[in-house]
Coordinates of C-alpha atoms and ligand atoms in Angstrom, one line a residue:
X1 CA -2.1 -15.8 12.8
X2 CA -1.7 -12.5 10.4
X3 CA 1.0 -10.8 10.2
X4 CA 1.1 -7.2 11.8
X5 CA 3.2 -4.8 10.7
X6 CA 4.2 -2.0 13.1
X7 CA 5.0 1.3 11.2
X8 CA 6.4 4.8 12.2
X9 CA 7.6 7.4 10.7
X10 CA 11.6 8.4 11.0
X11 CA 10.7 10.4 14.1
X12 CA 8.7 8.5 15.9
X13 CA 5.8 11.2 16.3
X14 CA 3.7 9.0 13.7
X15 CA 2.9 5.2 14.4
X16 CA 0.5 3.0 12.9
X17 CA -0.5 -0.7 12.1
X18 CA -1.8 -3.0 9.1
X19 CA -2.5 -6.6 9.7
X20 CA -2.9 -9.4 7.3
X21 CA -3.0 -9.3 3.8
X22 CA -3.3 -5.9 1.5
X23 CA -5.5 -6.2 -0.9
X24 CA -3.3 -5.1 -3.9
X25 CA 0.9 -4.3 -3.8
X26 CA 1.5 -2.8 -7.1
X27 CA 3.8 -0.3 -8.9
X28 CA 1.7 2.7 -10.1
X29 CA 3.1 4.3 -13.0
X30 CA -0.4 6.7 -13.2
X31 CA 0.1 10.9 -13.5
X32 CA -2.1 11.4 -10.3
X33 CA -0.2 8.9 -8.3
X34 CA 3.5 10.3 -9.2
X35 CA 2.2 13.9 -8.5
X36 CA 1.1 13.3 -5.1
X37 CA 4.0 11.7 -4.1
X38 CA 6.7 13.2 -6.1
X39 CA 8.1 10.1 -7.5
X40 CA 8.5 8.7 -11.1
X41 CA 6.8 5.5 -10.3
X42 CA 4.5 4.8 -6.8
X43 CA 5.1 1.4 -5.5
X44 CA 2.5 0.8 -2.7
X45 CA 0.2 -1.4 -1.2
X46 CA -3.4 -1.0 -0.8
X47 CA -5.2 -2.1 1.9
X48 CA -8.6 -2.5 3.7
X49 CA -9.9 0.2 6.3
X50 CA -10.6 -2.7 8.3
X51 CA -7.2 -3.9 8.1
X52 CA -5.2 -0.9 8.9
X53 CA -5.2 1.5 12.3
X54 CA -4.8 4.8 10.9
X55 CA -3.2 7.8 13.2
X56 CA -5.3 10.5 14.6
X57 CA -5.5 13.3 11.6
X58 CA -4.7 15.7 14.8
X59 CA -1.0 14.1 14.6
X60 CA -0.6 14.4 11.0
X61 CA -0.1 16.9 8.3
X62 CA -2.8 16.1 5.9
X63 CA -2.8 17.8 2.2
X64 CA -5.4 17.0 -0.5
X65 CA -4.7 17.9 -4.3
X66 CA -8.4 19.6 -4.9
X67 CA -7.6 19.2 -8.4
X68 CA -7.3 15.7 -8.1
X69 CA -9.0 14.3 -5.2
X70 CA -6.5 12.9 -3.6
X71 CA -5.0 13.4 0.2
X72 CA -1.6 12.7 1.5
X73 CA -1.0 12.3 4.8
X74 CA 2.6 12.4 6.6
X75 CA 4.5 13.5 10.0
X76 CA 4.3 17.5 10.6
X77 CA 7.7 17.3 12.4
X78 CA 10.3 14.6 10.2
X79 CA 7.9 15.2 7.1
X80 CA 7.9 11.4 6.1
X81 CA 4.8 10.5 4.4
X82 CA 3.1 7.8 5.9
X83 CA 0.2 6.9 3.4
X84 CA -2.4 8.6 0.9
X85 CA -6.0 8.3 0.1
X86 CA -7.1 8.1 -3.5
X87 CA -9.1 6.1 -6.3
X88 CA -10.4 3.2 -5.5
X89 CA -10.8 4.9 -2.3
X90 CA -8.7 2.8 0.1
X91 CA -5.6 3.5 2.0
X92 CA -2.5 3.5 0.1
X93 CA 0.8 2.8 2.2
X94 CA 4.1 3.3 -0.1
X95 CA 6.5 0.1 0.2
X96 CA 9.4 2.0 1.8
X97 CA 7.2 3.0 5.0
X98 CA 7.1 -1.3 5.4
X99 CA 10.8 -1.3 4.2
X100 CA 12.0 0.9 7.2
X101 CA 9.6 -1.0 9.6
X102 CA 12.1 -4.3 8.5
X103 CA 15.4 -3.5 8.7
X104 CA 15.4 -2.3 4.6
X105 CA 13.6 -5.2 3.5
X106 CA 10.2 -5.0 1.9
X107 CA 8.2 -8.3 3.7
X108 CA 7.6 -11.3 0.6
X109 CA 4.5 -11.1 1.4
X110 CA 4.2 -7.2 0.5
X111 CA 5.9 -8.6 -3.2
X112 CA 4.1 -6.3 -6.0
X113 CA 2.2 -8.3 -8.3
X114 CA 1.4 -6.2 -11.2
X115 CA 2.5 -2.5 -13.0
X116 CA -0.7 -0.8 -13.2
X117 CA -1.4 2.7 -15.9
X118 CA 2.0 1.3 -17.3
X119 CA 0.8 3.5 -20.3
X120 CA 1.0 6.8 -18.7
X121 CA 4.9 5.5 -17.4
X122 CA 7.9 7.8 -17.3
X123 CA 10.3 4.9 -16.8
X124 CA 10.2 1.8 -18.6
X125 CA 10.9 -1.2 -16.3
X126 CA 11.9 -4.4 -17.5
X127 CA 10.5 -7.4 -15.0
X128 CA 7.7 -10.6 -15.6
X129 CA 5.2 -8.6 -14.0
X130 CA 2.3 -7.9 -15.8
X131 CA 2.1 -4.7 -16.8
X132 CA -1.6 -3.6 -17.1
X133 CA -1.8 -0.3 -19.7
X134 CA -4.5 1.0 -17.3
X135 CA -6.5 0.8 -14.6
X136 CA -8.6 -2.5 -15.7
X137 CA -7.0 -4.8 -13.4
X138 CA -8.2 -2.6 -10.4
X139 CA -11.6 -2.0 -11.9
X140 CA -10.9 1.0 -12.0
Ligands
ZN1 ZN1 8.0 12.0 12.1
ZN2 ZN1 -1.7 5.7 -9.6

């Protein structure tokens, strides 16, 4: 059986589900990723279409950095935001949306494995992972 996670925003107005495994759980230490989520480093997973059940864009606030090309989507009521779309191309859901689905805890099998674009970092982070300068370990 794979797991299913069950995640809402902090309202409530915003639900939706990824089962099994995500394809990458990383920290993102890129410009694009840190801009679009107003952090200093993204730490995410990145998942299939096929593995995730994405809200109806009619419930969601959805705002895409033309600039960029990338989207964020989140809750127009709580403002919580719930994922983003952006190179490669696949849905990208932010640890802490799985962190308040489980009681604070991220789920081990969500663990990041690697620091990706650790070259364009603003905060240096001292763990085994490997830290991949760029974008190479994504293809990207
Ligand atoms: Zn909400
Ligand atoms: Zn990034």
């Amino acid at each position: 059986m794979s797991e299913t996670y069950e995640l809402s925003c902090d309202c409530g107005h915003v639900t939706m589900t990824a089962t099994g495994t995500p394809k990458v759980s990383l920290y993102c230490h890129c410009g694009s990723c840190r801009s679009l989520y107003s952090v200093d480093v993204l730490s995410a997973t990145g998942w299939d279409d096929n593995d995730v059940q994405l809200p109806d864009e009619a419930r969601l606030f959805v705002h895409t950095m033309t600039d960029k090309d990338m989207t964020r989507y989140g809750c127009p009521q709580c403002g919580m935001i719930m994922y983003g779309r952006h190179a490669p191309g696949i849905p990208v859901i932010p640890h802490g949306v799985f962190r308040k689905a489980n009681g604070g805890k991220l789920p081990a099998a969500l663990a990041p494995s690697l620091h990706l674009f650790y070259r364009e970092r603003v905060l240096d982070v001292d763990d085994d992972l490997e830290k991949s300068m760029g974008g190479e370990a994504l293809g990207m």
